[in-house]
Coordinates of C-alpha atoms in Angstrom, one line a residue:
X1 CA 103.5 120.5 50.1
X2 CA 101.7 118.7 53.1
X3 CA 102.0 114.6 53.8
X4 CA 99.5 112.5 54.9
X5 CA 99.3 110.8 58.5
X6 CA 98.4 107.3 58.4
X7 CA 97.9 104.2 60.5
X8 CA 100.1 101.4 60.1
X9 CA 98.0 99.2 59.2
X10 CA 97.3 101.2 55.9
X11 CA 101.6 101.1 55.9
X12 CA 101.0 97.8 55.6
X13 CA 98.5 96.8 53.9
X14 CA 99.6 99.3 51.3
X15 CA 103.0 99.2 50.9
X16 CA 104.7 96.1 52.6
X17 CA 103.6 93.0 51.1
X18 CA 105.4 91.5 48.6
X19 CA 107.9 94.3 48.5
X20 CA 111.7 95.1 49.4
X21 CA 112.0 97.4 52.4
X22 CA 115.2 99.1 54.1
X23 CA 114.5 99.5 58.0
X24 CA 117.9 101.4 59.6
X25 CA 118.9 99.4 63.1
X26 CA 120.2 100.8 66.0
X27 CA 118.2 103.8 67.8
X28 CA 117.0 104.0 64.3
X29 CA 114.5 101.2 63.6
X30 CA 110.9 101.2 63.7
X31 CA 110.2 98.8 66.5
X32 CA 106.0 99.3 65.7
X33 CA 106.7 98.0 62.3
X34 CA 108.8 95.0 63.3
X35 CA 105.9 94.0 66.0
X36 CA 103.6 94.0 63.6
X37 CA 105.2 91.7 61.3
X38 CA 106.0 89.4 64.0
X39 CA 102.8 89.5 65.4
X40 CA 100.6 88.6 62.0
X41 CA 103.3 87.0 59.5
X42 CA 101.0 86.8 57.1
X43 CA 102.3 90.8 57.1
X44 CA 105.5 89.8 55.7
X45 CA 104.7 87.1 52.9
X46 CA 107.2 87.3 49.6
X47 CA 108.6 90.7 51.7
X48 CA 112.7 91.5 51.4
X49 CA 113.8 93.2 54.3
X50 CA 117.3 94.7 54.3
X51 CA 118.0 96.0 57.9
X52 CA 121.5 97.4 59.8
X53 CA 119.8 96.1 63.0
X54 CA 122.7 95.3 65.6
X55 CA 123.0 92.3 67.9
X56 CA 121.9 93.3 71.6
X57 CA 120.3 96.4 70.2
X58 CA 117.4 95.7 67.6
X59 CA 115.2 92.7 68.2
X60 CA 114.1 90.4 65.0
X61 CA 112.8 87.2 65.4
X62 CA 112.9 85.2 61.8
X63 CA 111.0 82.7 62.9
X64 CA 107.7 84.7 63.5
X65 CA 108.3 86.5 60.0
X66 CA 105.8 84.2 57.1
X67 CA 108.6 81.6 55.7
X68 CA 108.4 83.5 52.6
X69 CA 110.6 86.1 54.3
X70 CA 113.8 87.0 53.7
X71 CA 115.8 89.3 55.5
X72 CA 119.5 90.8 54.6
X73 CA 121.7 92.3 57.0
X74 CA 125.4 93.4 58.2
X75 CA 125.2 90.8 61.8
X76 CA 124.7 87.2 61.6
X77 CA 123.1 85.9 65.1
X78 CA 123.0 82.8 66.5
X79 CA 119.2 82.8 66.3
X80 CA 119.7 83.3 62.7
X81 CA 121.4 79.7 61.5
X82 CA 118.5 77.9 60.6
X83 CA 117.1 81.2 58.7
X84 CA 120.8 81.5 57.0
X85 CA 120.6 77.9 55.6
X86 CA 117.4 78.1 54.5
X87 CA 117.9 81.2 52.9
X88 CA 115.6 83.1 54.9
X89 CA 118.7 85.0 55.9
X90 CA 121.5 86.6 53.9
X91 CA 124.6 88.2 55.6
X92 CA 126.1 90.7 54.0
X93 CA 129.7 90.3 54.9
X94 CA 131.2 93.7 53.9
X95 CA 131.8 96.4 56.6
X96 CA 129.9 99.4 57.5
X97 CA 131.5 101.5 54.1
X98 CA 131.6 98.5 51.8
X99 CA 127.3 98.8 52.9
X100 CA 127.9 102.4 51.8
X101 CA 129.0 101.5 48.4
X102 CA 126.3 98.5 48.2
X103 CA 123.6 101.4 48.7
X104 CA 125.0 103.3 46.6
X105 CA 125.5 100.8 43.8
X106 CA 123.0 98.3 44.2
X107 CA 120.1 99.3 47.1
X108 CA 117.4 101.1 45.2
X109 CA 114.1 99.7 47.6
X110 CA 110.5 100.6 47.1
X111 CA 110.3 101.4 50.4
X112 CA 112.3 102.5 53.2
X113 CA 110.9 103.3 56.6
X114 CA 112.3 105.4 59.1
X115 CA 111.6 106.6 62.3
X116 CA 112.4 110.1 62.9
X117 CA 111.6 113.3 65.3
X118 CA 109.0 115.3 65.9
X119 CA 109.0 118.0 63.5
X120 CA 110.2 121.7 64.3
X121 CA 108.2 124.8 63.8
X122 CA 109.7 124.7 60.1
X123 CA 108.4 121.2 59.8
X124 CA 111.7 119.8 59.5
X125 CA 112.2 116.4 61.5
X126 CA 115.7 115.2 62.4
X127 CA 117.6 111.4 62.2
X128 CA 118.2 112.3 65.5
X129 CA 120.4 109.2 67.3
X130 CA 121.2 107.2 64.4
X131 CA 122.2 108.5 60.8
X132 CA 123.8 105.5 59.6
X133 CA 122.8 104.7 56.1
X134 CA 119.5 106.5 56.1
X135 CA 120.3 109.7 54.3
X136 CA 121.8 107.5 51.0
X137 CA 118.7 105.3 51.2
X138 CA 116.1 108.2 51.1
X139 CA 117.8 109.4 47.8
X140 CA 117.6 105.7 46.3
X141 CA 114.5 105.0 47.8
X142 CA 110.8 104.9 45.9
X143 CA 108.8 105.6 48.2
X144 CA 109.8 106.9 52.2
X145 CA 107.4 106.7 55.1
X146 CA 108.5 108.4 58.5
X147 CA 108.2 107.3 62.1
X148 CA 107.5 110.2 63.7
X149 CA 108.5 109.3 67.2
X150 CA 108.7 111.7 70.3
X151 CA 111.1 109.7 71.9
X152 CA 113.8 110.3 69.3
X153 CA 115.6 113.0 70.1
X154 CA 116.3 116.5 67.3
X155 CA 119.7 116.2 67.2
X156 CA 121.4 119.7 66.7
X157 CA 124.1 118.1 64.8
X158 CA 121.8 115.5 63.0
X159 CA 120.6 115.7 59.1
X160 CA 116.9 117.0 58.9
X161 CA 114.2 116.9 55.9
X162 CA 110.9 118.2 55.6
X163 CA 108.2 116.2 56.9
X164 CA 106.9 116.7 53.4
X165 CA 109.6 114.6 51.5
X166 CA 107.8 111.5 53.0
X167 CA 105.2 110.1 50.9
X168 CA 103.2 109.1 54.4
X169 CA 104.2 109.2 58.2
X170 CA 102.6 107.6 61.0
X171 CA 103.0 108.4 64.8
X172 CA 104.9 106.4 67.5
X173 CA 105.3 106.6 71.1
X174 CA 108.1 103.2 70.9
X175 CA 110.5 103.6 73.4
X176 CA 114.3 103.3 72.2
X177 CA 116.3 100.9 72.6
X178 CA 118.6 100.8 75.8
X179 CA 122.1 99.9 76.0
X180 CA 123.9 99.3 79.2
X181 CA 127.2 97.6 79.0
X182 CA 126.7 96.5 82.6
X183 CA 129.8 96.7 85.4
X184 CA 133.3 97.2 84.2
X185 CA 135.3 95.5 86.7
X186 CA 138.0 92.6 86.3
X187 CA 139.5 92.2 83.1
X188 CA 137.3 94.2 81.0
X189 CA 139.3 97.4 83.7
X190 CA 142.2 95.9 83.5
X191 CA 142.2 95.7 79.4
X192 CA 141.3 99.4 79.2
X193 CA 143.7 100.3 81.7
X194 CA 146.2 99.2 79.5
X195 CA 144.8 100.8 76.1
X196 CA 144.8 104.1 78.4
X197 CA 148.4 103.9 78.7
X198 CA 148.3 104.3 74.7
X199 CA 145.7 107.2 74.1
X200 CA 147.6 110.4 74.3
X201 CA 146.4 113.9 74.9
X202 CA 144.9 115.2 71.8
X203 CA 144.0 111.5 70.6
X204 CA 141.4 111.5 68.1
X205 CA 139.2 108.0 69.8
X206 CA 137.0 105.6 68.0
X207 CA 135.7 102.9 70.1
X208 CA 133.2 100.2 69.4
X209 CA 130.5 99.8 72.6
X210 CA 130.9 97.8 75.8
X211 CA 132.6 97.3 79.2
X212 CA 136.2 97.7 77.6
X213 CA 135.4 101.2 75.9
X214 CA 132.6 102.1 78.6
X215 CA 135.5 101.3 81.0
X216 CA 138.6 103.3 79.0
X217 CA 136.6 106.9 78.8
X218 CA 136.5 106.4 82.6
X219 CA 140.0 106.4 82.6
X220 CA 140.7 109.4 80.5
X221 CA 139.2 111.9 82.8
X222 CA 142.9 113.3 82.9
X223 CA 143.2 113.9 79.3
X224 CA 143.1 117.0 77.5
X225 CA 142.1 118.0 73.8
X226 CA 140.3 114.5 73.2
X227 CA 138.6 114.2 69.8
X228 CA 136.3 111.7 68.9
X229 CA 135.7 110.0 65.8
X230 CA 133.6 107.3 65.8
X231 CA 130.6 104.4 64.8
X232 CA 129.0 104.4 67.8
X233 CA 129.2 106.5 71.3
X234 CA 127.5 105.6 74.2
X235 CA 126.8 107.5 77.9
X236 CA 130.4 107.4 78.2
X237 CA 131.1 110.5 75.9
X238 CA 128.9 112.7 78.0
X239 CA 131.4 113.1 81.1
X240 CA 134.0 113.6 78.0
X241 CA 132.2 116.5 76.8
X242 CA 130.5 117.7 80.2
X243 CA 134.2 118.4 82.0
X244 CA 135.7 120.3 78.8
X245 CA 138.2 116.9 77.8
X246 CA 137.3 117.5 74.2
X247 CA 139.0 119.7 72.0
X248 CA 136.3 122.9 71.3
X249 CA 137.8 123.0 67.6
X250 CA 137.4 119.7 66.4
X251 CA 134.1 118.4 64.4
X252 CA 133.3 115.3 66.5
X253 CA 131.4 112.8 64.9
X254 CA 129.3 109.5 64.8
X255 CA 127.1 107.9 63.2
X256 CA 125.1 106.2 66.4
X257 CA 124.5 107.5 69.5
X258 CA 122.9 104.3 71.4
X259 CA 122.8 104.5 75.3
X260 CA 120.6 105.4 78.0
X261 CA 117.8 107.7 77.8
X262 CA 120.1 110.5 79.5
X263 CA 121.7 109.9 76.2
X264 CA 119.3 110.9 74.3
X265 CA 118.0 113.6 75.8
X266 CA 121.5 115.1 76.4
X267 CA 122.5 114.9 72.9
X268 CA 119.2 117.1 71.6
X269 CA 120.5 119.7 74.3
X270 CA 124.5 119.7 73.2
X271 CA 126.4 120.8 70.1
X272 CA 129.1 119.4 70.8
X273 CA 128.7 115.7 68.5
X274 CA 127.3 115.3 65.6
X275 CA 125.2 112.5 64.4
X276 CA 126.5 112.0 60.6
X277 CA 125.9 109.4 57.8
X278 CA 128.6 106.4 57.9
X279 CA 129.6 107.7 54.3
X280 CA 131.1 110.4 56.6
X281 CA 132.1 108.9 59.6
X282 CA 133.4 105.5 58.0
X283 CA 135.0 107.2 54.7
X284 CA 138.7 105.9 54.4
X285 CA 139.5 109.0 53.3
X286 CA 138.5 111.6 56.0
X287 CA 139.7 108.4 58.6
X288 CA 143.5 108.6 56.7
X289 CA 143.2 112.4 57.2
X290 CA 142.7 112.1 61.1
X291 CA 146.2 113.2 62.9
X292 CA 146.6 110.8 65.8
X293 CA 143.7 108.3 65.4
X294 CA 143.2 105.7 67.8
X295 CA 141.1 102.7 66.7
X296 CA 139.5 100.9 69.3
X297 CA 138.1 97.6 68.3
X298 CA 137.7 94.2 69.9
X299 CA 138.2 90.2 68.4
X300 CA 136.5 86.9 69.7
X301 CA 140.2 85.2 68.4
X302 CA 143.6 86.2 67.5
X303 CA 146.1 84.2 65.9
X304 CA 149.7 84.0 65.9
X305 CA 150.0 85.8 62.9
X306 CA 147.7 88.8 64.3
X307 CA 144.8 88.0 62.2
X308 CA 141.5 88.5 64.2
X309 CA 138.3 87.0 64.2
X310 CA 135.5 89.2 65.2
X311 CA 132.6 87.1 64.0
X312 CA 133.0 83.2 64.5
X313 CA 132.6 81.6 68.0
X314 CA 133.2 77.9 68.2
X315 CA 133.2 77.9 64.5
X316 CA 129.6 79.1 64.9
X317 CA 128.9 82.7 63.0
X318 CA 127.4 85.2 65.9
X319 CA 128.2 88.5 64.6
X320 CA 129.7 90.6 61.7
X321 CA 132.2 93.1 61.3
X322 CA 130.8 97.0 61.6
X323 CA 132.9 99.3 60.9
X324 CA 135.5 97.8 62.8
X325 CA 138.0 97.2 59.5
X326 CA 137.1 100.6 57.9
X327 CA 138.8 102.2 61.1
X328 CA 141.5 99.4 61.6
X329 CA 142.5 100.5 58.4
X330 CA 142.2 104.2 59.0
X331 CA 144.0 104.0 61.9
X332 CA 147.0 102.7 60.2
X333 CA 147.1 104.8 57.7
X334 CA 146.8 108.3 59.6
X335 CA 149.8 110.2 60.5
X336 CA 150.2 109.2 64.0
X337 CA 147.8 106.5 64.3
X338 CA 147.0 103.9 66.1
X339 CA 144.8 100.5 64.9
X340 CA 144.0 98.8 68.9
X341 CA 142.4 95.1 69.4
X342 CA 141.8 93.9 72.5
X343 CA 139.7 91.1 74.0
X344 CA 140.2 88.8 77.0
X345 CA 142.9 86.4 76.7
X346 CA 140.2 83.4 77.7
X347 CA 136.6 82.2 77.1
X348 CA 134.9 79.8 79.7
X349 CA 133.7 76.5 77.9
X350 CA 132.4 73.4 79.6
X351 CA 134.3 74.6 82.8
X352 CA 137.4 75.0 81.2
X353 CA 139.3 78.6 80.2
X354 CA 140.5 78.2 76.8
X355 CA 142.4 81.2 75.1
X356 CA 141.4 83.2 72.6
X357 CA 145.2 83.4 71.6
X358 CA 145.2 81.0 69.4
X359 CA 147.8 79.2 66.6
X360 CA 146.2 80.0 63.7
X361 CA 143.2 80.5 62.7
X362 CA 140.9 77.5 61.7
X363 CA 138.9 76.5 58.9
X364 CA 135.8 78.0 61.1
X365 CA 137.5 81.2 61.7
X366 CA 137.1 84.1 59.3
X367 CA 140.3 86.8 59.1
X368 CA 137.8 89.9 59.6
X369 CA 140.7 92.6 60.0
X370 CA 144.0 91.4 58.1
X371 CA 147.4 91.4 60.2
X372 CA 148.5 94.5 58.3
X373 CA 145.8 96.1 59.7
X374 CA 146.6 95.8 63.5
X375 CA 148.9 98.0 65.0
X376 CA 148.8 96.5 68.9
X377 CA 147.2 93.3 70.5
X378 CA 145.4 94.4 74.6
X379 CA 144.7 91.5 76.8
X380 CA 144.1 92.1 80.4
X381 CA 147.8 90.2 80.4
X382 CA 149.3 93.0 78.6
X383 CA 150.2 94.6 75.3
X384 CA 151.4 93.2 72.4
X385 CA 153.0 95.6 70.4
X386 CA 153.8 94.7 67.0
X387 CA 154.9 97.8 65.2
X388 CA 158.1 97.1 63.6
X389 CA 158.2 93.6 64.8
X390 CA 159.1 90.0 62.1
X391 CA 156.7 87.6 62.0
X392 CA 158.5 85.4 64.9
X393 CA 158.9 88.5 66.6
X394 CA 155.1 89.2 66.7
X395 CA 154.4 85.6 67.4
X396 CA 156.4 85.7 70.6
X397 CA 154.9 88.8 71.7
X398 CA 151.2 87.6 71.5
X399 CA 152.4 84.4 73.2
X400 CA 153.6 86.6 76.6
X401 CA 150.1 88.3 76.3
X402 CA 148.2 85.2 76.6
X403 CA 146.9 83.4 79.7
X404 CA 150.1 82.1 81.5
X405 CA 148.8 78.4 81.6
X406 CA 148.1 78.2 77.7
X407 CA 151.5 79.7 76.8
X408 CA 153.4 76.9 76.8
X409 CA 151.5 75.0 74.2
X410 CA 151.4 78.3 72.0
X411 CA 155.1 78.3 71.9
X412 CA 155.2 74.5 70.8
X413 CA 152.4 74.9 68.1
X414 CA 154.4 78.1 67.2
X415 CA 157.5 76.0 66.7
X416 CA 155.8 73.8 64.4
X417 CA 154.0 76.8 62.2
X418 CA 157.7 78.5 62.0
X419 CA 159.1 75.0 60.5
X420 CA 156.7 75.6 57.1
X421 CA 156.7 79.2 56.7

């Protein structure tokens, strides 16, 4: 069976307005598409869009979509708050697998649109650099157009389908988005020189992307066996792989690969990743199974108790959770794990550094992985280890972690929290 080419225009024209759409984020989403709604909105009258776009990766401005608009998604923005009380914007708060069940139980679009490789000489075309949710989608969805796009890379260890199980496909020559965490000096070493201390040969990694994870697989260049397990990888996994630090007999898995464009061509060259759907990679069942999982995630707050926030800034929403509690969670539970946070132990406002150690958290402060859920505490202060630790216990060790000027008035406010528990 043969598919049609077409223009997007006739995408469109034919198939967009007034509809609900799924466009997959990351390396993943069809920047053509987006442009054109932003550049006529008239495109996107009455249209649903439900996206996995991720902030500093995909691109969306609500405000050039028609106001008729409405778009769903995992990250709230800050360039989304006037779209999110208007109700031109819904965050989903659930993590990457509680978006796996949602698909699954309640995402059936009319149209999801995908960008995708060129085809092989079996006419099969591959998800290439970001699986995500896309394969679950495809089965749910009514009708499927593919971006065929040279720049995406055919991933060896990537899902493929026949050109022909797209109702239409239409060519792209979009570049993909480039991530680059920038420099990793000061604390962002100093943290992962401290998580490195923790990651043991044979370690099965997951680690979120910038400076602090960019910065620890520099470190591990001494390690042996290394497995990885993960959301997303970045450039840092090919020096991994490239000097023989992973171990040859494990299945090593994401489901993003976003990086440089090295990255991309590397990974349609290697066999050693694979590019899988998150209903693999973020299962809590195959992350439980993992001997000696190391979860690598990051907070924008910690409290007292070990709650962290990883989505409110100055009680403004700027982000949303990934998969960060799905392998929190895992990481406890696996024989041998380990479930890491680490951020810097300050923020700069108005001139002043105020800690991200805080009491407890606030009324503006959401508890996106639970206390149970956090195995150690990194600031470029030190490590809070609360394994085995009482509630006072864990307290006190947070407070030595902090910045050494805030400290003080973290002991006092802990004083008066101990009084009521």
């Amino acid at each position: 069976m043969s598919v049609a080419a077409a223009h997007l225009d006739t995408v469109l024209d034919q198939c967009v307005a007034g509809s609900h759409i799924y466009l997959p984020g990351s390396a993943g989403a069809p920047r053509d598409l987006v442009a054109a709604l932003e550049l006529d909105p008239e495109r996107s009258r009455d249209v649903d869009l439900t996206t996995s776009f991720v902030p500093g990766i995909n691109a969306l401005d609500l405000e050039r979509l028609h106001p008729t608009a409405r778009v769903s998604g995992l990250f709230m923005q800050p360039g989304f708050r006037n779209a999110q009380r208007d109700g031109r914007f819904r965050h989903l708060a659930m993590s990457y697998h509680g978006f796996v069940k949602h698909v699954d139980e309640r995402l059936a679009p009319p149209l999801a649109v995908v960008t995708v490789s060129l085809p092989d000489r079996h006419g099969r075309v591959s998800l290439g650099a970001a699986v995500e949710f896309t394969p679950q989608v495809l089965v749910r969805a009514t009708r499927r157009v593919a971006v065929v796009n040279a720049n995406m890379p055919f991933v060896p260890g990537a899902p493929t389908l026949p050109l022909a199980a797209f109702d239409a496909w239409v060519e792209s020559s979009a570049p993909l988005p480039v991530y680059e965490p920038g420099a990793s000096g000061g604390e962002a070493l100093t943290i992962a020189r401290h998580i490195a201390t923790l990651v043991p040969d044979g370690a099965a990694l997951q680690v979120g992307l910038g400076k602090v994870p960019d910065a620890l697989f520099g470190l591990l260049h001494d390690r042996r066996r290394l497995r990885l397990h993960s959301g997303m990888l970045s450039d840092g996994a090919i020096a991994l792989a490239e000097r023989g630090l992973l171990d040859p007999d494990f299945r090593h898995v994401t489901c993003v690969l976003v990086g440089s464009r090295r990255l991309y061509d590397w990974s349609a060259t290697q066999d050693v990743i694979a590019v899988q759907p998150c209903s693999v990679t973020h299962d809590p069942r195959n992350l439980a199974a993992i001997d000696g999982l190391v979860a690598v995630n990051s907070a924008l707050t910690v409290d007292l108790l070990g709650q962290c926030d990883l989505e409110t800034a100055g009680g403004r929403a700027v982000s949303g959770v990934g998969g960060a509690p799905d392998f929190a969670r895992g990481a406890r539970q696996a024989p041998g794990g380990l479930s890491i946070v680490a951020l810097p132990s300050t923020y700069a406002k108005g001139g002043e550094a105020l800690s991200r150690i805080v009491p407890r958290l606030g009324t503006n402060n959401v508890a996106s992985i639970a206390r149970t859920d956090v195995d150690v505490i990194v600031t470029e202060q030190g490590i809070a280890d609360l394994r085995g630790r009482s509630v006072p216990e864990r307290a006190e060790a947070l407070i030595a972690i902090a910045a050494p000027a805030h400290q003080p008035d973290l002991m006092t406010a802990w004083r008066a929290i101990q009084e009521k528990l």
